[in-house]
Each structure stands twice: as C-alpha cells, then as structure tokens.
GROMACS .gro file of C-alpha atoms in nm:
model
  349
    1MET     CA    1 -13.610  -3.367  -8.420
    2ALA     CA    2 -13.392  -3.102  -8.619
    3THR     CA    3 -13.052  -3.062  -8.526
    4ARG     CA    4 -12.972  -2.674  -8.466
    5LYS     CA    5 -12.651  -2.631  -8.689
    6ALA     CA    6 -12.406  -2.405  -8.465
    7ALA     CA    7 -12.352  -2.081  -8.604
    8PRO     CA    8 -11.990  -2.026  -8.749
    9LYS     CA    9 -11.719  -1.923  -8.521
   10ASP     CA   10 -11.649  -1.581  -8.566
   11ASP     CA   11 -11.249  -1.593  -8.513
   12SER     CA   12 -11.175  -1.183  -8.605
   13LYS     CA   13 -11.211  -1.091  -8.258
   14ALA     CA   14 -10.985  -1.372  -8.123
   15ALA     CA   15 -10.759  -1.279  -8.394
   16ALA     CA   16 -10.755  -0.917  -8.361
   17HIS     CA   17 -10.734  -0.973  -7.978
   18ALA     CA   18 -10.407  -1.235  -7.995
   19VAL     CA   19 -10.250  -0.958  -8.236
   20ALA     CA   20 -10.317  -0.676  -7.970
   21LYS     CA   21 -10.153  -0.922  -7.713
   22SER     CA   22  -9.825  -0.994  -7.951
   23PRO     CA   23  -9.497  -0.890  -7.872
   24ALA     CA   24  -9.437  -0.689  -8.188
   25LYS     CA   25  -9.787  -0.523  -8.152
   26ARG     CA   26  -9.704  -0.386  -7.776
   27ALA     CA   27  -9.367  -0.293  -7.933
   28VAL     CA   28  -9.529  -0.114  -8.195
   29LYS     CA   29  -9.762   0.071  -7.951
   30ALA     CA   30  -9.470   0.193  -7.729
   31ALA     CA   31  -9.443   0.549  -7.682
   32PRO     CA   32  -9.129   0.707  -7.889
   33PRO     CA   33  -8.805   0.688  -7.618
   34LYS     CA   34  -8.723   1.024  -7.456
   35PRO     CA   35  -8.397   1.167  -7.652
   36VAL     CA   36  -8.144   1.242  -7.398
   37ASP     CA   37  -7.790   1.446  -7.371
   38GLY     CA   38  -7.503   1.209  -7.363
   39PHE     CA   39  -7.347   1.447  -7.148
   40ALA     CA   40  -7.610   1.442  -6.873
   41VAL     CA   41  -7.653   1.054  -6.913
   42LEU     CA   42  -7.287   1.019  -6.803
   43GLU     CA   43  -7.292   1.276  -6.564
   44ARG     CA   44  -7.601   1.069  -6.407
   45ALA     CA   45  -7.377   0.763  -6.413
   46GLY     CA   46  -7.110   0.937  -6.246
   47LYS     CA   47  -7.349   0.940  -5.938
   48GLY     CA   48  -7.459   0.587  -6.000
   49GLN     CA   49  -7.778   0.676  -6.166
   50PHE     CA   50  -7.837   0.465  -6.474
   51PRO     CA   51  -8.131   0.432  -6.722
   52THR     CA   52  -8.299   0.129  -6.752
   53SER     CA   53  -8.257   0.093  -7.123
   54LEU     CA   54  -8.063   0.302  -7.367
   55TYR     CA   55  -8.099   0.299  -7.694
   56VAL     CA   56  -7.737   0.457  -7.869
   57GLU     CA   57  -7.760   0.546  -8.273
   58GLY     CA   58  -7.583   0.811  -8.496
   59PRO     CA   59  -7.309   0.838  -8.732
   60ASP     CA   60  -7.000   0.905  -8.514
   61GLU     CA   61  -6.837   0.569  -8.423
   62ALA     CA   62  -6.554   0.771  -8.218
   63LEU     CA   63  -6.812   0.940  -8.031
   64LYS     CA   64  -7.015   0.611  -7.919
   65ALA     CA   65  -6.676   0.461  -7.820
   66ALA     CA   66  -6.594   0.738  -7.607
   67PHE     CA   67  -6.958   0.742  -7.435
   68LEU     CA   68  -6.946   0.335  -7.392
   69ALA     CA   69  -6.573   0.363  -7.224
   70GLY     CA   70  -6.729   0.642  -6.994
   71PHE     CA   71  -7.036   0.467  -6.937
   72ARG     CA   72  -6.838   0.148  -6.828
   73ARG     CA   73  -6.613   0.325  -6.610
   74ALA     CA   74  -6.915   0.484  -6.421
   75TRP     CA   75  -7.092   0.122  -6.393
   76GLY     CA   76  -6.754  -0.025  -6.266
   77ARG     CA   77  -6.732   0.224  -6.015
   78ALA     CA   78  -7.063   0.248  -5.878
   79VAL     CA   79  -7.169  -0.124  -5.887
   80PRO     CA   80  -6.838  -0.323  -5.766
   81GLU     CA   81  -7.017  -0.648  -5.695
   82SER     CA   82  -7.068  -0.661  -6.084
   83PRO     CA   83  -6.811  -0.437  -6.237
   84VAL     CA   84  -6.785  -0.555  -6.609
   85PRO     CA   85  -7.048  -0.539  -6.819
   86HIS     CA   86  -7.207  -0.829  -7.011
   87LEU     CA   87  -7.108  -0.786  -7.409
   88LYS     CA   88  -7.348  -0.943  -7.658
   89HIS     CA   89  -7.333  -0.976  -8.016
   90PRO     CA   90  -7.641  -1.074  -8.272
   91SER     CA   91  -7.380  -1.297  -8.465
   92GLU     CA   92  -7.322  -1.538  -8.173
   93ASP     CA   93  -7.559  -1.458  -7.888
   94SER     CA   94  -7.951  -1.502  -7.938
   95VAL     CA   95  -8.236  -1.259  -7.798
   96ASP     CA   96  -8.260  -1.532  -7.512
   97ASP     CA   97  -7.912  -1.523  -7.435
   98VAL     CA   98  -7.929  -1.099  -7.414
   99LEU     CA   99  -8.249  -1.099  -7.210
  100ALA     CA  100  -8.122  -1.390  -7.006
  101ALA     CA  101  -7.805  -1.159  -6.901
  102TYR     CA  102  -8.061  -0.842  -6.858
  103GLN     CA  103  -8.311  -0.999  -6.659
  104SER     CA  104  -8.111  -1.216  -6.426
  105VAL     CA  105  -8.012  -1.140  -6.093
  106SER     CA  106  -7.875  -1.308  -5.753
  107MET     CA  107  -7.839  -1.213  -5.413
  108PHE     CA  108  -7.461  -1.120  -5.498
  109ALA     CA  109  -7.482  -0.946  -5.801
  110PRO     CA  110  -7.869  -0.754  -5.754
  111ARG     CA  111  -7.737  -0.502  -6.069
  112GLU     CA  112  -7.627  -0.608  -6.418
  113CYS     CA  113  -7.538  -0.431  -6.721
  114THR     CA  114  -7.561  -0.562  -7.087
  115ILE     CA  115  -7.427  -0.395  -7.395
  116VAL     CA  116  -7.566  -0.528  -7.720
  117LEU     CA  117  -7.319  -0.398  -7.998
  118ASP     CA  118  -7.419  -0.390  -8.376
  119VAL     CA  119  -7.840  -0.477  -8.280
  120GLU     CA  120  -7.899  -0.420  -8.629
  121ASP     CA  121  -7.788  -0.779  -8.735
  122TYR     CA  122  -8.135  -0.865  -8.517
  123ALA     CA  123  -8.314  -0.665  -8.798
  124ARG     CA  124  -8.326  -0.947  -9.011
  125SER     CA  125  -8.578  -1.130  -8.825
  126GLU     CA  126  -8.885  -0.906  -8.712
  127LYS     CA  127  -8.968  -1.164  -8.471
  128ARG     CA  128  -8.638  -1.139  -8.301
  129VAL     CA  129  -8.702  -0.752  -8.311
  130ALA     CA  130  -9.020  -0.791  -8.132
  131ALA     CA  131  -8.907  -1.010  -7.864
  132LEU     CA  132  -8.634  -0.812  -7.769
  133ALA     CA  133  -8.841  -0.492  -7.780
  134GLU     CA  134  -9.097  -0.677  -7.522
  135GLY     CA  135  -8.839  -0.819  -7.309
  136VAL     CA  136  -8.671  -0.480  -7.266
  137THR     CA  137  -8.957  -0.328  -7.099
  138ARG     CA  138  -8.934  -0.600  -6.830
  139PRO     CA  139  -8.584  -0.537  -6.635
  140ALA     CA  140  -8.470  -0.723  -6.326
  141GLY     CA  141  -8.428  -0.492  -6.007
  142GLU     CA  142  -8.197  -0.222  -6.131
  143SER     CA  143  -8.024  -0.362  -6.411
  144CYS     CA  144  -7.945  -0.161  -6.727
  145ILE     CA  145  -7.937  -0.255  -7.071
  146VAL     CA  146  -7.762  -0.040  -7.357
  147ILE     CA  147  -7.849  -0.114  -7.724
  148VAL     CA  148  -7.590   0.018  -8.001
  149GLU     CA  149  -7.666   0.067  -8.343
  150SER     CA  150  -7.398   0.100  -8.601
  151ALA     CA  151  -7.364   0.386  -8.808
  152ALA     CA  152  -7.600   0.401  -9.108
  153ASP     CA  153  -7.630   0.593  -9.434
  154LYS     CA  154  -8.051   0.593  -9.371
  155PRO     CA  155  -8.262   0.525  -9.071
  156ARG     CA  156  -8.336   0.146  -9.024
  157LYS     CA  157  -8.700   0.133  -8.972
  158ALA     CA  158  -8.703  -0.239  -8.836
  159LEU     CA  159  -8.560  -0.127  -8.546
  160ASP     CA  160  -8.818   0.154  -8.476
  161ALA     CA  161  -8.992  -0.100  -8.199
  162LEU     CA  162  -8.718  -0.175  -8.040
  163LYS     CA  163  -8.576   0.194  -8.011
  164GLY     CA  164  -8.960   0.242  -7.885
  165ALA     CA  165  -8.953   0.002  -7.643
  166CYS     CA  166  -8.608   0.170  -7.459
  167SER     CA  167  -8.674   0.419  -7.179
  168ALA     CA  168  -8.448   0.664  -7.353
  169TYR     CA  169  -8.234   0.691  -7.671
  170TRP     CA  170  -7.908   0.935  -7.749
  171ASN     CA  171  -7.811   1.020  -8.109
  172ALA     CA  172  -7.415   1.012  -8.148
  173LEU     CA  173  -7.398   1.289  -8.395
  174THR     CA  174  -7.058   1.431  -8.451
  175PRO     CA  175  -6.974   1.702  -8.200
  176ASN     CA  176  -6.924   2.035  -8.279
  177VAL     CA  177  -6.597   2.223  -8.148
  178ARG     CA  178  -6.741   2.322  -7.825
  179ASP     CA  179  -6.904   1.978  -7.753
  180LEU     CA  180  -6.574   1.822  -7.818
  181GLN     CA  181  -6.423   2.037  -7.522
  182ARG     CA  182  -6.696   1.925  -7.291
  183TRP     CA  183  -6.661   1.548  -7.363
  184GLY     CA  184  -6.290   1.640  -7.298
  185GLU     CA  185  -6.386   1.790  -6.956
  186LEU     CA  186  -6.590   1.510  -6.876
  187ARG     CA  187  -6.313   1.279  -6.945
  188LEU     CA  188  -6.074   1.459  -6.721
  189ALA     CA  189  -6.333   1.501  -6.432
  190ALA     CA  190  -6.402   1.096  -6.424
  191GLU     CA  191  -6.016   1.071  -6.363
  192SER     CA  192  -6.021   1.358  -6.124
  193VAL     CA  193  -5.814   1.555  -6.350
  194THR     CA  194  -5.818   1.919  -6.422
  195ALA     CA  195  -5.668   2.092  -6.739
  196GLU     CA  196  -5.492   2.437  -6.753
  197ALA     CA  197  -5.712   2.704  -6.952
  198GLY     CA  198  -5.679   2.654  -7.299
  199THR     CA  199  -5.526   2.286  -7.298
  200LEU     CA  200  -5.834   2.126  -7.409
  201GLU     CA  201  -5.867   2.384  -7.669
  202ALA     CA  202  -5.524   2.328  -7.780
  203LEU     CA  203  -5.573   1.951  -7.800
  204ALA     CA  204  -5.874   1.989  -8.032
  205LYS     CA  205  -5.707   2.254  -8.264
  206SER     CA  206  -5.394   1.994  -8.321
  207CYS     CA  207  -5.663   1.751  -8.409
  208GLU     CA  208  -5.834   1.948  -8.651
  209ASN     CA  209  -6.142   1.928  -8.406
  210ARG     CA  210  -6.167   1.558  -8.548
  211PRO     CA  211  -6.319   1.313  -8.280
  212GLU     CA  212  -6.107   0.998  -8.313
  213PRO     CA  213  -5.752   1.165  -8.259
  214PHE     CA  214  -5.903   1.387  -7.979
  215PHE     CA  215  -6.058   1.093  -7.762
  216ASN     CA  216  -5.659   0.910  -7.850
  217GLU     CA  217  -5.444   1.196  -7.771
  218LEU     CA  218  -5.684   1.269  -7.473
  219GLY     CA  219  -5.612   0.962  -7.329
  220LYS     CA  220  -5.250   0.997  -7.360
  221LEU     CA  221  -5.270   1.358  -7.201
  222ILE     CA  222  -5.445   1.214  -6.878
  223ALA     CA  223  -5.148   0.918  -6.828
  224SER     CA  224  -4.914   1.199  -6.824
  225ALA     CA  225  -5.096   1.368  -6.506
  226SER     CA  226  -4.998   1.061  -6.335
  227GLY     CA  227  -5.038   1.158  -5.959
  228LYS     CA  228  -4.996   1.521  -6.001
  229GLY     CA  229  -5.424   1.553  -6.091
  230ARG     CA  230  -5.348   1.850  -6.367
  231VAL     CA  231  -5.251   1.843  -6.723
  232THR     CA  232  -5.114   2.160  -6.870
  233GLN     CA  233  -5.028   2.290  -7.242
  234ALA     CA  234  -4.656   2.222  -7.144
  235ASP     CA  235  -4.801   1.842  -7.126
  236LEU     CA  236  -4.958   1.838  -7.445
  237ALA     CA  237  -4.642   1.981  -7.622
  238ARG     CA  238  -4.439   1.691  -7.482
  239LEU     CA  239  -4.704   1.460  -7.649
  240ALA     CA  240  -4.683   1.622  -7.974
  241ARG     CA  241  -4.557   1.297  -8.156
  242PRO     CA  242  -4.691   1.060  -8.430
  243THR     CA  243  -5.042   0.917  -8.303
  244ILE     CA  244  -4.941   0.555  -8.402
  245ASP     CA  245  -4.555   0.433  -8.355
  246ALA     CA  246  -4.388   0.156  -8.536
  247ASP     CA  247  -4.307  -0.061  -8.219
  248ARG     CA  248  -4.695  -0.020  -8.093
  249GLU     CA  249  -4.834  -0.171  -8.434
  250ALA     CA  250  -4.585  -0.453  -8.437
  251TRP     CA  251  -4.730  -0.520  -8.090
  252LEU     CA  252  -5.085  -0.544  -8.199
  253PHE     CA  253  -5.047  -0.740  -8.535
  254ALA     CA  254  -4.861  -0.969  -8.323
  255VAL     CA  255  -5.155  -0.997  -8.062
  256ALA     CA  256  -5.397  -1.017  -8.383
  257GLN     CA  257  -5.214  -1.266  -8.545
  258GLY     CA  258  -5.231  -1.495  -8.249
  259ASN     CA  259  -4.870  -1.486  -8.160
  260PRO     CA  260  -4.863  -1.418  -7.779
  261ALA     CA  261  -4.470  -1.548  -7.749
  262LEU     CA  262  -4.366  -1.220  -7.973
  263ALA     CA  263  -4.677  -1.046  -7.862
  264ALA     CA  264  -4.535  -1.062  -7.490
  265LYS     CA  265  -4.184  -0.975  -7.609
  266LEU     CA  266  -4.287  -0.666  -7.783
  267LEU     CA  267  -4.494  -0.537  -7.512
  268GLY     CA  268  -4.186  -0.546  -7.272
  269ARG     CA  269  -3.974  -0.355  -7.521
  270LEU     CA  270  -4.290  -0.096  -7.531
  271LEU     CA  271  -4.261  -0.125  -7.142
  272THR     CA  272  -3.884  -0.069  -7.147
  273GLU     CA  273  -3.907   0.229  -7.349
  274GLY     CA  274  -4.140   0.429  -7.133
  275GLU     CA  275  -4.489   0.358  -7.279
  276ASP     CA  276  -4.752   0.440  -7.066
  277GLU     CA  277  -4.940   0.104  -6.977
  278GLY     CA  278  -5.304   0.308  -6.973
  279GLY     CA  279  -5.246   0.421  -7.342
  280LEU     CA  280  -5.137   0.066  -7.437
  281LEU     CA  281  -5.447  -0.074  -7.264
  282PHE     CA  282  -5.629   0.193  -7.435
  283SER     CA  283  -5.463   0.067  -7.794
  284LEU     CA  284  -5.556  -0.299  -7.759
  285SER     CA  285  -5.939  -0.204  -7.633
  286ASN     CA  286  -5.954   0.019  -7.911
  287MET     CA  287  -5.784  -0.278  -8.163
  288VAL     CA  288  -6.042  -0.534  -8.038
  289GLY     CA  289  -6.332  -0.303  -8.072
  290GLY     CA  290  -6.257  -0.219  -8.417
  291SER     CA  291  -6.246  -0.596  -8.500
  292MET     CA  292  -6.627  -0.605  -8.414
  293GLY     CA  293  -6.704  -0.323  -8.628
  294GLY     CA  294  -6.641  -0.039  -8.410
  295TRP     CA  295  -6.411   0.304  -8.474
  296SER     CA  296  -6.020   0.194  -8.496
  297LEU     CA  297  -5.696   0.357  -8.487
  298PHE     CA  298  -5.578   0.039  -8.597
  299ARG     CA  299  -5.768  -0.072  -8.894
  300ALA     CA  300  -5.509  -0.319  -9.041
  301GLN     CA  301  -5.475  -0.500  -8.676
  302SER     CA  302  -5.837  -0.497  -8.593
  303GLY     CA  303  -5.899  -0.661  -8.964
  304ALA     CA  304  -5.668  -0.923  -8.872
  305LEU     CA  305  -5.815  -1.021  -8.527
  306GLY     CA  306  -6.143  -1.019  -8.712
  307ALA     CA  307  -6.017  -1.253  -8.984
  308ARG     CA  308  -5.851  -1.503  -8.699
  309ILE     CA  309  -6.133  -1.530  -8.483
  310LYS     CA  310  -6.529  -1.543  -8.479
  311PRO     CA  311  -6.722  -1.212  -8.367
  312ALA     CA  312  -6.806  -1.432  -8.028
  313GLY     CA  313  -6.413  -1.442  -7.986
  314CYS     CA  314  -6.373  -1.087  -8.040
  315ALA     CA  315  -6.640  -1.008  -7.768
  316ARG     CA  316  -6.483  -1.228  -7.541
  317ALA     CA  317  -6.145  -1.091  -7.598
  318LEU     CA  318  -6.262  -0.722  -7.557
  319ASP     CA  319  -6.421  -0.859  -7.233
  320ALA     CA  320  -6.087  -1.000  -7.127
  321VAL     CA  321  -5.939  -0.600  -7.184
  322TYR     CA  322  -6.249  -0.479  -6.994
  323ARG     CA  323  -6.169  -0.728  -6.701
  324ALA     CA  324  -5.790  -0.647  -6.675
  325GLU     CA  325  -5.863  -0.290  -6.704
  326ALA     CA  326  -6.155  -0.291  -6.416
  327ALA     CA  327  -5.881  -0.506  -6.169
  328TRP     CA  328  -5.620  -0.268  -6.229
  329LYS     CA  329  -5.845   0.031  -6.151
  330GLY     CA  330  -5.974  -0.183  -5.881
  331GLY     CA  331  -5.650  -0.193  -5.725
  332ARG     CA  332  -5.662  -0.614  -5.762
  333VAL     CA  333  -5.329  -0.616  -5.978
  334ASP     CA  334  -5.062  -0.364  -6.091
  335ALA     CA  335  -5.094  -0.183  -6.435
  336VAL     CA  336  -4.833  -0.358  -6.605
  337LEU     CA  337  -4.964  -0.708  -6.509
  338ALA     CA  338  -5.300  -0.635  -6.599
  339LEU     CA  339  -5.139  -0.526  -6.944
  340GLU     CA  340  -4.959  -0.864  -6.967
  341LEU     CA  341  -5.252  -1.057  -6.900
  342ALA     CA  342  -5.506  -0.864  -7.157
  343THR     CA  343  -5.197  -0.902  -7.432
  344ARG     CA  344  -5.179  -1.299  -7.372
  345GLU     CA  345  -5.580  -1.353  -7.345
  346VAL     CA  346  -5.642  -1.167  -7.684
  347ALA     CA  347  -5.325  -1.333  -7.845
  348SER     CA  348  -5.425  -1.674  -7.747
  349ALA     CA  349  -5.829  -1.626  -7.837
   0.00000   0.00000   0.00000
C-alpha cells in the first residue's frame, strides 16, 4: 500500500504569529504616547498623582535636572514608605535590573519609583529596547518609572518603540522667559515659599534668562527665606555674588578626587563662613549628576569624579546624596549631619 506523503508544513503562518506576539512587534504597535506639560506633571505629583511611565527627552539638560529634582521631592512627600527612587544606568544595570525594580512591590513598600538615566545606551541592542518597552507596559501596582533620554542633535529612532510603550512623554525644550518664571513659581510653591512681585523676573533678568544659572540662584534664594516663607528683591540683591566661589570648588574637588579627610575639613570651613547647607547639598548633587552626563555647574569636578569611579559608583553616590537629603527633609537628621554624611559617602565611593 502506497504511503501518502505528508504535505510540507507551512511555517509562514506560525512565523507570522510568533512575530506578532514578540515584544518588539508589540512595542512597535504601541500607540504614540500622549505629550504632557512638565508643569502639569509636577502639579499632579504634588497632589500624589504620578504617571505609570513617563519618557523624558529634549535638549535642555538644566530643565530636565530641575524637573527630576521636583519629581523626587514630590515622590518623597507622597510615598514616605519608599521616598528615594531607584536610580538605574544602562552601563551598569541590565534591563532585567530595571524591570525588577519597577515591577517589584512588597507589603512594606507597595509603590516604588524608578528613574533610568541615559536610556539611549540601551539602543545599541534592539532586543534590549524591545524587552524594556514590553516590560514598561506591565507595572506593579501604582509604581512609577521615569525614563530619561540625553540631549541629541537628531532624534534617536531606535528608541521610538520604548517611547511608544510609555503612558506619557515630556519634551524638555529650553523655556522662554515666562516659562522660566513659571518654573520658579512652581519650585517656590513646592517649598511653601512666596515671592515679592517682580523678584523672579529680576532673577531671570540677572541670569540672562538662562536656565542653568537661574535654577542655581533660585535654590540660594529659597534658602535665604529660612523660616520667613517669603523672598524679596532685597534678598535677591544680597545674593548678588559669583555663582561659584573658590572655597566651594576646592571642597568639591576634594570630594571628586576621593579625599574624605580634606573634604570634611573644607566643608567645615564653608559652614563656619556661613554657607547655606541646602545650597551646598545642591552643589554636591549637581556635581555628582554631572559626572553621569547631566548638566553641571562644576564641570571640572564632575569630570574628575567620573574619571575616578565607574557609572555605577556615580549612581550610588547620587543615591547617597538623595538619601541624605530625604533624611534631612524628613526630620531624621539635621542639615549639617546630612551634608557631612553625603560628603563622606561620595568622597569614599
């Protein structure tokens, strides 16, 4: 009896089905994210409302830094059981590490915030981008992930799938004069500080409407409120001095070069001379953030720190600064102790 030959198996349908089910295909099919207003995101965050996933891109690194600082402050206040976001960096953290932080919850911390910096480094592998894009669509509870792309001369098409998987995105364009003042108003409101009419306008003018010096001087202006809850143009006039002084630069260099003993000595001198603890903590955070490729007022010091320790070490150092700030703002330690602890941890990293 002749044996009937089996018809050749048609794998085309199965292959097409497999492709359609793949993370990369699902990511490509994702609807474009809804553009959001950075002001609106921070205003909602101040009320304890956070996006499930937010993609941040754009050319203005100073504005991104200000946005992320405001986002962290809002998260710390709204989620005291887990106030410090997880900081992740592609050079040291795998996609699995990122998703483990984003998708893990516990009875002690049902909400977690994860911030991924320099996400473009994942774009070297299409599979990694697809895996992250697929994972972003599966949050755990009310956890939040913020994915930050560094400034670029032209769009990075390889990241479109990841951007499309996020629930929203914000483009950090260089603000105009009015928007810069709005950012100042939002920052003041977050600290329960009001400003005399014309103060923010005068500050923006003195900084030539540039975001970098504006945000730095704004931090000093807020610190000058110290208890009175209001800043005036007279306060601004008293702050009219060089943005970066030599003693502060020397302290940061000692930290960047890994000399904790000298750093502690120089910090003590700065505090004795009346430097504001909040301003110094901002400078330390700004320097460490700069070592990871972010905007920095202290480029030489940021470069020295980045040359001394790997990106993962920089991320841990920045996390130490954030923890110190959270402990201070949460009333667990005083400002001087928080600053001393942060200085020692970064210098010893």
